[in-house]
Amino acid sequence: MPIIKSAKKAARQSIKRREQNQEIKKTIRAALKEFRSKPTAEKMAKVQSEYDKAVKKGLMKKNTASRRKAKLADFAKAKGVKLAAAKKAAPAKAAAPKAAAAKKPAAKATAAKAPAKKPAAKKPAAKTAAKKPAAKK
């Protein structure tokens, strides 16, 4: 058992981190099991997302997650799962009208905000001119 205060805190932190890491691993395993039982593009995306979260939190190295995701893709291809083709077509059509509508108000908002901000004050020209000759000598 640790005696020093910082060692006690480190022990508490390691217990908490271990529990969080185990929870992330459980969600990955559950999503993977679900995907392998009935492979679909949505389930595959969920597993890949869980791998990305594990990488972000430092639980898994980036290349390990990449390798596992590639293996998932091979499995899905062997099972005949159609991947991202269906997803890309639907959001692109829906996003185009929204993007065009969103651009117009954004331009007006930036134009309205621009005059409100004052530019940063510049140093007087006399001071900069005085420094230049001194630097040349």
Short mmCIF file of C-alpha atoms in Angstrom, two decimals:
data_model
loop_
_atom_site.label_atom_id
_atom_site.label_comp_id
_atom_site.label_asym_id
_atom_site.label_seq_id
_atom_site.Cartn_x
_atom_site.Cartn_y
_atom_site.Cartn_z
CA MET A 1 0.00 0.00 0.00
CA PRO A 2 1.43 3.41 -0.92
CA ILE A 3 2.44 5.76 1.87
CA ILE A 4 3.24 8.96 -0.01
CA LYS A 5 0.28 11.18 -0.90
CA SER A 6 1.13 11.37 -4.61
CA ALA A 7 1.50 7.57 -4.78
CA LYS A 8 -1.93 7.16 -3.19
CA LYS A 9 -3.43 9.48 -5.79
CA ALA A 10 -1.65 7.65 -8.61
CA ALA A 11 -3.10 4.36 -7.32
CA ARG A 12 -6.62 5.84 -7.29
CA GLN A 13 -6.15 7.20 -10.81
CA SER A 14 -4.86 3.90 -12.16
CA ILE A 15 -7.92 2.08 -10.78
CA LYS A 16 -10.25 4.60 -12.40
CA ARG A 17 -8.40 4.46 -15.74
CA ARG A 18 -8.40 0.65 -15.68
CA GLU A 19 -12.18 0.59 -15.21
CA GLN A 20 -12.68 3.07 -18.06
CA ASN A 21 -10.37 1.08 -20.35
CA GLN A 22 -12.18 -2.16 -19.55
CA GLU A 23 -15.51 -0.50 -20.36
CA ILE A 24 -14.22 0.66 -23.76
CA LYS A 25 -12.89 -2.83 -24.50
CA LYS A 26 -16.25 -4.35 -23.56
CA THR A 27 -18.09 -2.03 -25.96
CA ILE A 28 -15.66 -2.93 -28.74
CA ARG A 29 -16.12 -6.66 -28.10
CA ALA A 30 -19.91 -6.33 -27.95
CA ALA A 31 -20.07 -4.32 -31.19
CA LEU A 32 -17.71 -6.78 -32.89
CA LYS A 33 -19.77 -9.76 -31.76
CA GLU A 34 -22.96 -8.11 -32.99
CA PHE A 35 -21.35 -7.31 -36.35
CA ARG A 36 -20.07 -10.85 -36.85
CA SER A 37 -23.45 -12.38 -36.02
CA LYS A 38 -25.33 -10.28 -38.60
CA PRO A 39 -22.96 -8.15 -40.70
CA THR A 40 -24.38 -4.84 -41.94
CA ALA A 41 -22.78 -1.57 -42.98
CA GLU A 42 -24.22 0.24 -39.93
CA LYS A 43 -22.82 -2.32 -37.50
CA MET A 44 -19.45 -2.18 -39.22
CA ALA A 45 -19.43 1.61 -38.91
CA LYS A 46 -20.19 1.26 -35.18
CA VAL A 47 -17.27 -1.13 -34.65
CA GLN A 48 -14.94 1.16 -36.58
CA SER A 49 -16.13 4.10 -34.52
CA GLU A 50 -15.38 2.20 -31.31
CA TYR A 51 -11.87 1.47 -32.57
CA ASP A 52 -11.38 5.16 -33.36
CA LYS A 53 -12.53 6.11 -29.86
CA ALA A 54 -10.06 3.66 -28.33
CA VAL A 55 -7.25 5.24 -30.36
CA LYS A 56 -8.33 8.73 -29.34
CA LYS A 57 -8.27 7.78 -25.66
CA GLY A 58 -4.84 6.15 -25.97
CA LEU A 59 -6.08 2.62 -25.32
CA MET A 60 -4.95 1.30 -28.67
CA LYS A 61 -2.29 2.30 -31.17
CA LYS A 62 -3.41 3.83 -34.45
CA ASN A 63 -1.90 1.10 -36.62
CA THR A 64 -3.51 -1.64 -34.51
CA ALA A 65 -6.94 -0.08 -34.98
CA SER A 66 -6.26 0.40 -38.69
CA ARG A 67 -5.26 -3.23 -39.09
CA ARG A 68 -8.37 -4.44 -37.26
CA LYS A 69 -10.64 -2.17 -39.32
CA ALA A 70 -9.07 -3.51 -42.52
CA LYS A 71 -9.73 -7.04 -41.30
CA LEU A 72 -13.35 -6.05 -40.63
CA ALA A 73 -13.67 -4.72 -44.16
CA ASP A 74 -12.33 -8.00 -45.57
CA PHE A 75 -14.83 -9.94 -43.46
CA ALA A 76 -17.68 -7.71 -44.63
CA LYS A 77 -16.62 -8.08 -48.25
CA ALA A 78 -16.54 -11.87 -47.89
CA LYS A 79 -20.06 -11.82 -46.43
CA GLY A 80 -21.31 -9.59 -49.26
CA VAL A 81 -22.02 -6.48 -47.18
CA LYS A 82 -22.31 -3.32 -49.25
CA LEU A 83 -20.12 -0.71 -47.62
CA ALA A 84 -20.06 3.10 -47.83
CA ALA A 85 -21.63 3.46 -51.33
CA ALA A 86 -25.18 3.71 -49.95
CA LYS A 87 -24.21 6.17 -47.23
CA LYS A 88 -22.40 8.63 -49.48
CA ALA A 89 -25.28 9.04 -51.96
CA ALA A 90 -28.02 9.91 -49.44
CA PRO A 91 -26.25 12.61 -47.37
CA ALA A 92 -24.78 14.32 -50.44
CA LYS A 93 -28.22 15.08 -51.89
CA ALA A 94 -29.63 16.25 -48.58
CA ALA A 95 -26.58 18.33 -47.67
CA ALA A 96 -26.40 20.31 -50.94
CA PRO A 97 -29.56 22.44 -50.43
CA LYS A 98 -28.74 23.01 -46.78
CA ALA A 99 -25.19 24.06 -47.58
CA ALA A 100 -26.36 26.62 -50.14
CA ALA A 101 -28.89 28.06 -47.70
CA ALA A 102 -26.32 28.10 -44.90
CA LYS A 103 -23.73 30.03 -46.94
CA LYS A 104 -25.87 33.12 -47.51
CA PRO A 105 -26.69 33.90 -43.86
CA ALA A 106 -23.10 33.13 -42.86
CA ALA A 107 -21.79 35.77 -45.27
CA LYS A 108 -24.15 38.37 -43.85
CA ALA A 109 -23.23 37.43 -40.30
CA THR A 110 -19.51 37.85 -40.94
CA ALA A 111 -20.09 41.19 -42.65
CA ALA A 112 -22.06 42.39 -39.64
CA LYS A 113 -19.41 41.18 -37.19
CA ALA A 114 -16.42 42.65 -39.04
CA PRO A 115 -17.07 46.35 -38.22
CA ALA A 116 -17.66 45.51 -34.56
CA LYS A 117 -14.06 44.39 -34.07
CA LYS A 118 -11.37 47.03 -33.81
CA PRO A 119 -8.01 46.33 -35.40
CA ALA A 120 -5.06 45.89 -33.07
CA ALA A 121 -3.19 49.11 -32.33
CA LYS A 122 0.07 49.45 -34.23
CA LYS A 123 3.24 50.90 -32.85
CA PRO A 124 3.90 54.52 -33.78
CA ALA A 125 6.01 54.99 -36.89
CA ALA A 126 8.51 57.16 -35.05
CA LYS A 127 9.53 54.33 -32.73
CA THR A 128 10.02 51.83 -35.53
CA ALA A 129 12.02 54.38 -37.54
CA ALA A 130 14.23 55.05 -34.51
CA LYS A 131 14.93 51.33 -34.09
CA LYS A 132 15.91 50.72 -37.73
CA PRO A 133 18.97 53.00 -37.85
CA ALA A 134 20.17 51.66 -34.54
CA ALA A 135 19.97 48.10 -35.82
CA LYS A 136 22.06 48.92 -38.95
CA LYS A 137 25.05 50.17 -36.94
#
